[in-house]
Amino acid sequence: MTGNSQNPALTGAPQQARTRLSALWRPALVQAFVKLDPRQLLRSPVMLVVELTAVVTSLLCFVPAQGVSTGLALQIALWLWFTVLFANFAEALAEGRGKARADSLKAGGEGLRARLRTADGSYTSVAASSLRRGDLVRVEAGELIPGDGEIVEGIGAVNEAAITGESAPVIRESDGDRSAVTGNTRLVSDWLLVRISANPGESTLDRMIALVEGAKRQKTPNEVALDILLIGLTLIFLLVVATLQPFARFAGGDLPLVYLVALLVTLIPTTIGGLLSAIGIAGMDRLVRLNVIAKSGRAVEAAGDVHVLLLDKTGTITFGNRRCSALFAAPGVSAMALAEGALLASLADDTPEGKSIVDYLRALHPLQEPARSAVTAVPFSAETRLSGIDWNGRVLRKGAVDSVLDFLGRDRASLAPALAREIDSIAQSGGTPLLVCADGELLGAVHLKDVVKPGIRQRFAELRTLGIRTVMVTGDNPLTAAAIAAEAGVDDVIAEATPEKKLQRIRQEQAEGKLVAMCGDGANDAPALAQADVGMAMNDGTQAAREAANLVDLDSDPTKLLDVVRVGKELLVTRGALTTFSVANDVAKYFAILPALFSGLYPQLGLLNLMQLHSPQSAILSAIVFNALIIVALIPLALRGVRVQAADAASLLRRNLLIYGLGGLIAPFLGIKALDMLLVAAGLA
């Protein structure tokens, strides 16, 4: 049978993903030394070059007649090792934030048992880790669901805190869009027969563990392209440094090999090379903290370049559950009598719609309410489509139009013309009309409608400034869809949407060279999710939708797609910003160091030594120290990410060039000069 107690570490998983950095620095420091293994540094070619130069410089400390004192060579070697270690530390720190959560998730699956149905219909207890796709398992109330699957029979409340961190149970049932369940979540009530949908190593839990363990994260195409750029720049500066010795010999001088090795490290793009892995891992960590699983890094990267967002209306733009917006009294009935009847008839209705009526009327007409113990409640039933109370001899009911009329023994033809017109008007506008009656008398109608979420219009406006166009997808008629679209502030709308319509629109946008994002939860969304560049499925949706998408939201919150887009943009902007800084930094160091290095051989270059560095020795040592410390200074930015401003691409580019490009040019001159003065004053150079 399944385990009887939930792992406490699992329920705290989201908090562990937010573990303070101060609790992670010790294991990260150990990993920084472990990562000195050249086989691990192959993932970062630039830092591999730095390590090799550190080894060479360390060996040169023991070689006499290099034209450099052993003390200076030793200082340069130590700072080179410091550079490699801190780059490794940044990567380990980023990985560590996810590994704590991964360890707790792994622990949650240990020893888990499942009740497997055999060919003769009986059940046998097996290890959950032995389950295969297609196996049928029965889960009873209080047990952990042993693996990802689709509900074949039953309905029950599931506590998904182990995965999402939310303790409120959610309803899962067969034959619907809420039939998928996730392994290691707990069934709170009833029983379920689940068909396992993933083999070992393929489940949501396994994907999450692989995602948060940075070492197993595959590089995205953008990172690979950036690696190629960094390797290219490294080769260029290698050629530049290799040509300096012939120039020195031509002038009758000589540049010590230690200087050349140190100069190479200061010129190659070590800043972005040392932080690139940390940026990517930290970006994925932010995605994990959003409770979103990415099946590929490409999807997250594409999210940063999305041009069009297709969003389902219900649950995304509107609340999903229709809410009370107005009351219409029948002829001869006062507004207060209708309000009182509707409020009392809704007290026993625990559905979101019933609660919205109570909330609406309590705010509009404060009325005296009976104690719960004094009434006989008639809860809402899907079979009768009625709810109400019996109280002090009174009979109050509220429900669907035909249901209330049947309760009263009447038909639609008996409705007053004015009330009938209101009911038809509500229905034609896309709303839901309910009737209220008390003691055999029809009091009037309640208008339930989709209510646009507060602040959603501002969010869409913010996306618009980022160059992203929003399209609302709904099954409503064009008139209703247009009204909601105008209220929400979307750019376009697809009314009476079918799977074919969604697919056609996505293909049309892609044919125009645009990247498209789509979110959905039903089987009819699967084609569109598979076609979209970024497809996000809801975890509580169908298995077809989850398999078709490349992102899965464990919270089943469609508005999360907007946050995923922001994370994708943060990743791209952070990489771009630090790459801009690194390249500008390298160019500045070239012009800051070379005049001082060659001033003894070519006195004319003394005019270009604007910072008046003390000597070639102090110049090269200051540059090495600056090169190491700038990585340390930028670690927090790499882990946090550059905040995305609500602006178009051109404005973001200008901002990056102004802040990080100009900053990268100025920082080396100021930093190297300050270090030169400090090192000379301390007698270290």
XYZ file of C-alpha atoms in Angstrom:
685
model
C 0.000 0.000 0.000
C 1.091 3.588 -0.338
C 2.877 5.374 2.467
C 0.862 6.655 5.390
C 2.703 9.851 6.174
C 3.760 12.706 3.998
C 7.386 13.694 3.961
C 7.570 17.084 5.716
C 10.446 18.106 3.486
C 8.177 17.757 0.497
C 5.552 20.146 1.784
C 8.249 22.738 2.359
C 9.821 22.330 -1.094
C 8.934 25.798 -2.405
C 10.451 27.357 0.701
C 13.635 25.326 0.209
C 13.900 26.724 -3.336
C 14.090 30.131 -1.678
C 16.811 29.134 0.793
C 18.941 32.087 1.765
C 22.313 32.216 0.047
C 24.033 32.357 3.428
C 22.994 28.744 4.052
C 24.439 27.604 0.720
C 27.881 29.158 0.567
C 29.702 26.351 2.418
C 28.722 23.488 0.051
C 29.155 25.878 -2.903
C 32.707 26.628 -1.753
C 33.504 22.910 -1.651
C 32.019 22.450 -5.116
C 34.147 25.331 -6.424
C 37.233 23.180 -5.793
C 35.555 20.023 -7.131
C 34.776 21.857 -10.356
C 38.478 22.488 -10.952
C 38.432 19.103 -12.687
C 39.199 20.012 -16.352
C 36.512 17.565 -17.488
C 33.903 19.711 -15.751
C 35.395 22.954 -17.032
C 34.988 21.730 -20.618
C 31.465 23.161 -20.362
C 33.042 26.602 -19.944
C 35.926 26.871 -22.446
C 36.929 30.372 -21.323
C 37.366 29.302 -17.710
C 39.262 26.206 -18.867
C 41.751 28.578 -20.535
C 42.020 30.554 -17.287
C 42.739 27.377 -15.323
C 45.413 26.317 -17.811
C 47.085 29.735 -17.559
C 46.909 29.465 -13.755
C 48.722 26.115 -13.969
C 51.360 27.567 -16.316
C 51.887 30.630 -14.107
C 52.173 28.427 -11.012
C 54.905 26.409 -12.716
C 56.704 29.586 -13.823
C 57.002 30.600 -10.160
C 59.675 27.907 -9.859
C 61.500 28.798 -13.084
C 64.329 31.329 -12.564
C 65.451 34.092 -14.969
C 61.939 34.990 -16.133
C 62.527 38.688 -15.655
C 59.868 38.689 -12.940
C 60.299 38.263 -9.217
C 58.978 35.059 -7.711
C 56.736 37.107 -5.422
C 55.019 38.846 -8.349
C 54.632 35.595 -10.291
C 53.138 33.961 -7.184
C 50.645 36.819 -6.726
C 49.547 36.562 -10.357
C 49.156 32.772 -10.041
C 47.078 33.091 -6.873
C 44.746 35.665 -8.445
C 44.296 33.465 -11.505
C 43.283 30.556 -9.277
C 40.990 32.938 -7.391
C 39.318 33.873 -10.705
C 38.609 30.253 -11.597
C 37.400 29.379 -8.114
C 34.959 32.265 -7.918
C 33.537 31.478 -11.351
C 33.029 27.908 -10.125
C 31.582 29.247 -6.871
C 28.990 31.303 -8.780
C 27.872 28.234 -10.722
C 27.799 26.047 -7.604
C 25.812 28.668 -5.709
C 23.198 28.774 -8.473
C 23.018 24.972 -8.551
C 22.798 24.741 -4.769
C 19.548 26.693 -4.576
C 17.839 23.972 -6.593
C 19.645 20.914 -5.274
C 18.213 21.357 -1.771
C 14.747 21.055 -3.244
C 15.797 18.162 -5.495
C 17.064 16.200 -2.478
C 13.757 16.635 -0.663
C 11.814 15.585 -3.749
C 13.966 12.466 -4.122
C 13.408 11.579 -0.475
C 9.647 11.775 -0.957
C 9.627 8.882 -3.420
C 11.736 6.485 -1.384
C 9.847 3.437 -0.127
C 6.583 4.454 -1.805
C 4.264 1.491 -2.510
C 1.411 1.123 -4.976
C -1.685 -1.076 -5.182
C -1.339 -2.564 -8.707
C -4.330 -4.188 -10.415
C -3.479 -7.587 -11.902
C -4.972 -9.338 -14.927
C -7.611 -11.144 -12.813
C -8.831 -7.879 -11.263
C -7.181 -8.372 -7.876
C -4.616 -5.995 -6.380
C -1.054 -6.560 -5.252
C 1.397 -4.275 -3.449
C 4.456 -3.280 -5.498
C 7.167 -0.625 -5.293
C 6.067 2.594 -6.963
C 9.418 2.737 -8.754
C 8.508 -0.479 -10.639
C 5.359 0.956 -12.242
C 5.271 1.272 -16.020
C 3.160 3.254 -18.458
C -0.318 1.693 -18.733
C -0.374 0.068 -15.269
C -3.618 0.510 -13.312
C -3.346 1.392 -9.610
C -5.991 2.034 -6.991
C -5.452 4.855 -4.525
C -7.469 5.184 -1.320
C -8.078 8.299 0.778
C -4.993 9.268 2.784
C -2.532 7.571 0.420
C 0.075 9.075 -1.874
C -0.531 8.774 -5.606
C 2.416 6.621 -6.747
C 3.008 8.213 -10.156
C 1.772 10.533 -12.873
C -1.414 9.256 -14.448
C -4.924 9.693 -15.785
C -7.976 8.964 -13.635
C -9.944 6.066 -15.138
C -12.588 5.830 -12.424
C -13.581 7.857 -9.392
C -13.560 11.387 -8.101
C -11.644 12.789 -5.142
C -9.870 15.727 -3.545
C -6.096 15.763 -3.998
C -3.614 17.688 -1.857
C -0.830 18.821 -4.228
C 1.272 20.587 -1.580
C 4.170 18.196 -2.218
C 4.589 19.648 -5.706
C 2.999 23.096 -5.671
C 3.255 24.123 -2.013
C -0.470 24.952 -1.939
C -2.273 23.082 0.847
C -5.853 23.560 -0.412
C -7.067 20.266 -1.982
C -8.290 20.304 -5.586
C -10.949 18.095 -7.173
C -9.822 15.519 -9.720
C -12.211 13.240 -11.633
C -12.356 10.928 -14.623
C -13.744 11.832 -18.050
C -12.984 15.538 -17.993
C -10.349 18.228 -18.311
C -9.319 17.689 -14.667
C -8.429 14.028 -14.909
C -4.628 14.155 -14.672
C -2.874 13.521 -11.354
C 0.759 13.934 -10.318
C 2.900 11.450 -8.465
C 3.719 12.055 -4.764
C 0.535 14.070 -4.199
C -1.934 12.875 -1.544
C -5.518 11.756 -2.099
C -7.572 13.387 0.648
C -10.986 11.833 0.042
C -12.752 8.964 -1.755
C -10.780 6.639 -4.075
C -9.295 6.740 -7.567
C -8.335 4.198 -10.196
C -5.346 5.677 -12.009
C -3.677 4.604 -15.248
C 0.061 5.370 -14.971
C 1.215 7.589 -17.851
C 4.997 7.728 -17.351
C 7.800 5.194 -17.082
C 10.467 5.586 -14.354
C 12.564 8.672 -15.025
C 9.839 10.368 -17.100
C 7.446 11.623 -14.421
C 6.754 15.198 -13.377
C 8.779 14.584 -10.232
C 11.742 13.244 -12.226
C 11.601 16.214 -14.595
C 11.517 18.636 -11.701
C 14.516 16.972 -10.064
C 16.466 17.107 -13.322
C 15.458 20.726 -13.815
C 16.571 21.960 -10.409
C 19.830 20.017 -10.497
C 21.835 22.502 -12.512
C 24.514 19.997 -13.476
C 21.997 18.032 -15.516
C 20.520 21.044 -17.283
C 21.239 21.066 -21.003
C 22.496 24.293 -22.532
C 20.039 26.219 -24.654
C 20.845 27.186 -28.256
C 21.411 30.756 -27.103
C 24.012 29.630 -24.581
C 25.706 27.428 -27.181
C 25.858 30.377 -29.603
C 27.280 32.577 -26.858
C 29.890 29.914 -26.061
C 30.958 29.966 -29.718
C 31.270 33.769 -29.566
C 33.382 33.557 -26.408
C 35.645 30.911 -27.934
C 36.055 33.122 -31.006
C 36.988 36.139 -28.901
C 39.413 34.006 -26.883
C 41.176 32.855 -30.073
C 41.374 36.442 -31.354
C 42.976 37.693 -28.125
C 45.277 34.650 -28.100
C 46.580 35.748 -31.505
C 46.877 39.339 -30.278
C 48.934 38.321 -27.244
C 51.080 35.948 -29.328
C 52.107 38.860 -31.589
C 53.208 41.087 -28.711
C 56.500 39.257 -28.049
C 57.761 39.762 -31.644
C 57.025 43.497 -31.314
C 58.938 43.595 -28.043
C 61.892 41.725 -29.558
C 61.878 44.094 -32.541
C 62.263 47.012 -30.099
C 65.189 45.256 -28.438
C 63.258 44.261 -25.354
C 61.490 41.251 -23.948
C 58.120 40.557 -22.298
C 58.196 37.934 -19.540
C 56.033 34.886 -20.247
C 54.210 35.493 -16.967
C 53.090 38.904 -18.258
C 51.831 37.431 -21.526
C 49.914 34.668 -19.778
C 48.359 37.153 -17.338
C 47.554 39.572 -20.160
C 45.729 36.837 -22.059
C 43.470 36.180 -19.079
C 42.668 39.856 -18.612
C 41.732 40.284 -22.280
C 39.622 37.178 -22.953
C 35.923 37.460 -21.919
C 36.369 35.901 -18.480
C 33.572 37.967 -16.914
C 30.720 36.511 -18.977
C 32.574 33.188 -19.308
C 32.659 32.844 -15.543
C 29.022 33.846 -15.038
C 27.284 32.270 -18.041
C 26.445 28.972 -16.327
C 25.257 30.777 -13.195
C 22.943 32.991 -15.268
C 21.310 30.006 -16.972
C 20.936 27.925 -13.812
C 19.582 30.879 -11.816
C 17.038 31.567 -14.575
C 15.793 27.978 -14.427
C 15.682 28.273 -10.639
C 13.351 31.266 -10.963
C 11.143 29.128 -13.202
C 11.089 26.364 -10.585
C 10.075 28.890 -7.928
C 7.124 29.737 -10.176
C 6.246 26.014 -10.021
C 6.687 25.620 -13.772
C 8.474 22.626 -15.292
C 10.279 23.194 -18.570
C 10.680 20.122 -20.751
C 13.368 21.983 -22.689
C 15.510 25.059 -22.138
C 14.562 26.126 -25.663
C 10.995 26.804 -24.485
C 12.148 29.193 -21.748
C 14.486 30.912 -24.157
C 11.721 31.239 -26.754
C 9.462 32.762 -24.095
C 11.813 35.724 -23.947
C 11.284 36.396 -27.654
C 7.522 35.812 -27.856
C 5.607 38.199 -30.104
C 2.058 36.876 -29.626
C 0.303 35.434 -26.559
C -2.858 33.348 -26.990
C -4.758 33.288 -23.702
C -7.917 31.415 -22.829
C -10.611 33.747 -21.519
C -12.025 31.625 -18.707
C -9.702 31.442 -15.729
C -7.047 33.612 -17.346
C -8.634 36.915 -18.258
C -11.793 36.329 -16.230
C -12.112 34.614 -12.861
C -13.397 31.413 -14.423
C -16.301 31.109 -11.988
C -19.139 33.400 -12.959
C -19.991 36.076 -10.433
C -23.077 37.978 -9.462
C -23.230 41.349 -11.228
C -26.877 42.470 -11.009
C -30.418 41.575 -9.827
C -33.705 42.152 -11.713
C -36.900 42.096 -9.677
C -40.106 40.601 -11.110
C -43.046 43.020 -11.604
C -44.616 43.892 -8.267
C -41.591 42.711 -6.234
C -39.368 45.226 -4.433
C -35.612 45.242 -4.928
C -35.150 44.676 -1.168
C -37.418 41.623 -1.188
C -35.473 40.121 -4.096
C -32.135 40.891 -2.412
C -33.260 39.250 0.830
C -34.618 36.190 -0.975
C -31.482 35.770 -3.109
C -29.182 36.123 -0.086
C -31.095 33.608 2.046
C -31.449 31.129 -0.832
C -27.674 31.274 -1.419
C -26.507 30.743 2.162
C -26.336 26.971 1.700
C -24.741 27.183 -1.752
C -21.007 26.542 -1.354
C -20.249 26.860 -5.055
C -18.167 29.896 -6.139
C -21.257 31.291 -7.892
C -23.375 30.985 -4.761
C -20.688 32.614 -2.623
C -20.417 35.479 -5.102
C -24.143 36.209 -4.694
C -23.778 36.306 -0.901
C -20.720 38.582 -1.109
C -22.415 40.886 -3.628
C -25.586 41.298 -1.560
C -23.826 41.658 1.780
C -21.929 44.613 0.356
C -24.986 46.068 -1.386
C -27.754 45.448 1.161
C -26.641 44.582 4.725
C -29.412 42.255 5.925
C -30.177 40.302 9.059
C -29.085 36.699 8.434
C -30.356 33.698 10.381
C -27.937 31.493 12.302
C -26.882 28.386 10.422
C -28.218 26.200 13.208
C -31.692 27.720 12.815
C -32.188 26.796 9.157
C -32.562 23.621 7.168
C -29.994 23.899 4.376
C -30.631 22.628 0.865
C -27.123 22.575 -0.678
C -26.678 23.042 -4.395
C -26.897 19.811 -6.333
C -25.841 19.273 -9.928
C -28.858 16.982 -10.288
C -31.529 19.434 -9.142
C -29.574 22.613 -10.031
C -31.187 24.249 -7.004
C -30.097 25.485 -3.585
C -31.845 27.211 -0.718
C -33.038 27.014 2.895
C -36.173 26.243 4.859
C -36.488 28.687 7.748
C -39.362 29.670 10.086
C -41.855 28.067 7.754
C -40.428 29.847 4.719
C -39.196 28.012 1.622
C -36.551 29.904 -0.355
C -34.913 28.524 -3.504
C -32.498 29.752 -6.176
C -31.260 28.005 -9.300
C -31.375 27.568 -13.058
C -34.387 29.044 -14.807
C -36.045 25.752 -15.808
C -35.238 24.144 -12.449
C -36.930 26.919 -10.434
C -39.924 26.939 -12.773
C -40.270 23.144 -12.369
C -40.037 23.584 -8.582
C -42.895 26.095 -8.759
C -44.881 23.973 -11.215
C -44.737 26.648 -13.898
C -43.348 27.007 -17.422
C -41.618 29.798 -19.345
C -44.846 30.967 -20.916
C -46.073 32.000 -17.463
C -43.216 34.433 -16.913
C -43.990 38.146 -16.897
C -42.862 39.629 -20.261
C -40.430 42.078 -18.619
C -38.736 39.309 -16.611
C -38.640 37.004 -19.654
C -36.903 39.750 -21.663
C -34.304 40.226 -18.936
C -33.596 36.489 -18.824
C -33.184 36.377 -22.618
C -30.951 39.473 -22.530
C -28.671 37.923 -19.891
C -28.367 34.704 -21.897
C -27.688 36.529 -25.189
C -24.930 38.603 -23.579
C -23.093 35.417 -22.583
C -24.190 35.561 -18.949
C -26.084 33.017 -16.849
C -29.578 33.870 -15.517
C -30.785 32.374 -12.233
C -34.277 32.649 -10.764
C -35.126 33.265 -7.086
C -38.370 32.240 -5.426
C -39.789 32.429 -1.902
C -42.868 30.641 -0.589
C -44.114 29.786 -4.066
C -43.655 33.333 -5.425
C -41.153 34.226 -8.158
C -39.039 37.148 -6.914
C -36.792 37.847 -9.894
C -33.526 37.014 -11.655
C -29.830 37.092 -10.801
C -27.263 37.908 -13.486
C -24.061 35.844 -13.299
C -21.285 36.886 -15.663
C -17.613 36.489 -16.343
C -15.778 39.195 -14.417
C -12.466 40.451 -15.727
C -9.704 40.085 -13.158
C -8.545 43.358 -11.600
C -5.211 44.567 -12.914
C -5.276 42.320 -15.995
C -5.676 45.330 -18.285
C -2.507 46.882 -16.835
C -0.605 43.624 -17.326
C -1.607 43.499 -20.971
C -0.564 47.128 -21.400
C 2.828 46.265 -19.914
C 3.217 43.372 -22.352
C 2.286 45.699 -25.201
C 5.153 48.013 -24.297
C 7.448 44.976 -24.537
C 6.213 44.393 -28.085
C 3.955 41.424 -27.214
C 0.451 41.268 -28.696
C -2.300 39.494 -26.727
C -5.082 37.417 -28.293
C -8.063 36.215 -26.235
C -9.401 32.768 -27.152
C -12.991 31.974 -26.154
C -15.934 29.815 -27.124
C -18.306 32.740 -26.570
C -20.261 34.334 -29.381
C -18.543 37.292 -31.128
C -20.676 39.928 -29.354
C -19.892 38.660 -25.847
C -16.258 38.029 -26.746
C -15.825 41.574 -28.090
C -17.286 43.110 -24.923
C -14.957 41.158 -22.618
C -11.976 41.785 -24.898
C -12.609 45.539 -24.793
C -12.893 45.488 -20.999
C -9.723 43.418 -20.597
C -7.698 45.455 -23.087
C -6.495 42.592 -25.297
C -5.308 43.362 -28.796
C -7.362 40.737 -30.628
C -9.941 38.036 -29.997
C -10.858 34.625 -31.434
C -14.553 33.990 -30.749
C -16.347 30.640 -31.016
C -12.880 29.095 -30.941
C -12.378 25.527 -32.141
C -9.132 23.494 -32.172
C -8.878 24.181 -35.903
C -9.279 27.939 -35.393
C -6.560 28.033 -32.714
C -4.170 26.007 -34.862
C -4.856 28.141 -37.925
C -4.154 31.373 -36.031
C -0.870 30.063 -34.587
C 0.341 28.887 -37.994
C -0.620 32.210 -39.528
C 1.415 34.150 -36.960
C 4.388 31.802 -37.339
C 4.286 32.141 -41.126
C 4.843 35.871 -40.588
C 8.024 35.106 -38.621
C 6.563 35.563 -35.128
C 7.046 33.402 -32.028
C 3.737 32.351 -30.465
C 2.884 31.291 -26.898
C -0.262 29.375 -25.970
C -1.723 28.011 -22.747
C -4.424 25.376 -22.362
C -5.641 22.408 -20.353
C -8.057 20.412 -22.491
C -7.519 17.667 -25.040
C -8.827 20.085 -27.673
C -5.908 22.418 -26.836
C -3.271 19.753 -27.564
C -2.797 20.557 -31.293
C -2.310 24.269 -30.562
C 0.030 23.572 -27.627
C 2.170 21.333 -29.803
C 2.283 23.875 -32.639
C 3.077 26.923 -30.481
C 6.703 27.897 -29.878
C 5.878 28.093 -26.158
C 3.048 25.822 -25.070
C 2.127 25.795 -21.381
C -0.254 23.122 -20.096
C -2.052 23.128 -16.775
C -0.980 20.335 -14.425
C -4.610 19.530 -13.585
C -5.533 19.308 -17.263
C -5.662 16.305 -19.545
C -2.697 14.056 -20.212
C -2.929 14.953 -23.915
C -2.405 18.650 -23.128
C 0.523 17.957 -20.774
C 2.285 15.765 -23.327
C 1.792 18.267 -26.156
C 3.137 21.275 -24.224
C 6.783 22.102 -23.515
C 5.978 23.791 -20.187
C 3.758 22.459 -17.392
C 2.404 24.779 -14.702
C 2.065 22.829 -11.461
C -0.227 25.498 -9.980
C -2.598 25.291 -12.975
C -2.746 29.080 -13.151
C -3.039 30.213 -16.792
C -1.919 33.754 -15.941
C 1.479 32.218 -15.065
C 2.304 32.343 -18.772
C 2.822 36.074 -18.382
C 5.401 35.426 -15.642
C 7.146 32.773 -17.756
C 7.516 35.323 -20.553
C 9.083 37.714 -18.053
C 11.542 35.038 -16.839
C 12.493 34.299 -20.443
C 13.112 37.974 -21.103
C 15.122 38.279 -17.885
C 17.360 35.418 -19.038
C 17.976 36.999 -22.437
C 18.428 40.508 -21.060
C 20.788 39.327 -18.293
C 22.966 37.418 -20.742
C 22.945 40.367 -23.135
C 23.739 42.901 -20.418
C 26.661 40.967 -18.935
C 27.997 40.051 -22.381
C 27.939 43.748 -23.315
C 29.731 44.600 -20.065
C 32.310 41.825 -20.549
C 33.231 42.754 -24.133
C 33.406 46.472 -23.309
C 35.439 45.553 -20.233
C 37.969 43.617 -22.328
C 38.370 46.439 -24.852
C 38.930 48.954 -22.050
C 41.535 46.733 -20.350
C 43.420 46.389 -23.641
C 43.841 50.151 -23.956
C 44.459 50.596 -20.218
C 47.266 48.033 -19.882
C 49.190 48.008 -23.164
C 50.530 51.604 -22.938
C 51.933 50.914 -19.464
C 53.284 47.524 -20.509
C 55.138 48.873 -23.550
C 56.055 52.337 -22.277
C 59.595 51.147 -21.451
C 60.087 49.703 -24.939
C 58.228 52.404 -26.863
C 58.501 55.685 -24.897
C 56.013 57.300 -27.284
C 53.267 55.070 -25.807
C 53.735 56.882 -22.507
C 51.404 59.566 -23.904
C 48.620 56.953 -24.002
C 49.234 55.885 -20.418
C 46.486 58.262 -19.314
C 46.096 56.639 -15.893
C 49.832 56.979 -15.206
C 50.115 53.424 -13.891
C 53.202 53.002 -11.730
C 55.002 50.285 -13.703
C 54.406 47.325 -16.041
C 54.488 45.054 -12.995
C 51.820 47.033 -11.120
C 49.729 47.410 -14.284
C 49.572 43.683 -15.022
C 48.943 42.732 -11.385
C 46.225 45.391 -11.020
C 44.518 44.095 -14.160
C 44.591 40.490 -12.894
C 43.150 41.521 -9.498
C 40.448 43.640 -11.166
C 39.596 40.770 -13.509
C 38.970 38.469 -10.532
C 37.089 40.946 -8.350
C 34.678 42.030 -11.101
C 33.359 38.439 -11.288
C 32.785 38.500 -7.524
C 30.972 41.831 -7.810
C 28.665 40.576 -10.564
C 27.645 37.252 -8.940
C 24.549 38.786 -7.225
C 23.406 40.312 -10.528
C 23.877 36.996 -12.364
C 21.820 35.134 -9.746
C 19.118 37.790 -9.426
C 18.871 38.682 -13.110
C 18.508 42.050 -14.772
C 15.058 43.440 -14.185
C 13.044 43.759 -17.395
C 11.667 47.234 -17.909
C 8.367 47.864 -19.691
C 9.917 49.135 -22.913
C 10.388 48.110 -26.533
C 13.445 46.280 -27.836
C 15.160 49.458 -29.079
C 14.795 51.126 -25.676
C 16.131 48.031 -23.890
C 19.131 47.969 -26.235
C 19.886 51.639 -25.590
C 19.560 51.076 -21.841
C 21.921 48.087 -21.931
C 24.512 49.965 -23.976
C 24.309 53.001 -21.714
C 24.493 51.130 -18.399
C 26.511 47.992 -19.161
C 28.369 49.057 -22.302
C 29.496 52.414 -20.968
C 29.944 50.918 -17.503
C 32.141 48.192 -18.959
C 34.343 50.810 -20.624
C 34.716 53.054 -17.571
C 34.990 50.458 -14.775
C 38.414 49.025 -15.787
C 40.083 52.437 -15.960
C 38.806 53.422 -12.512
C 39.285 49.982 -10.964
C 42.772 49.302 -12.317
C 44.006 52.784 -11.330
C 42.649 52.374 -7.792
C 44.215 48.912 -7.454
C 47.520 50.162 -8.896
C 47.715 52.841 -6.207
C 46.695 50.364 -3.496
C 49.195 47.674 -4.528
C 52.076 50.164 -4.787
C 51.199 51.650 -1.403
C 51.150 48.157 0.102
C 54.488 47.319 -1.489
C 53.047 44.407 -3.434
C 54.046 45.777 -6.843
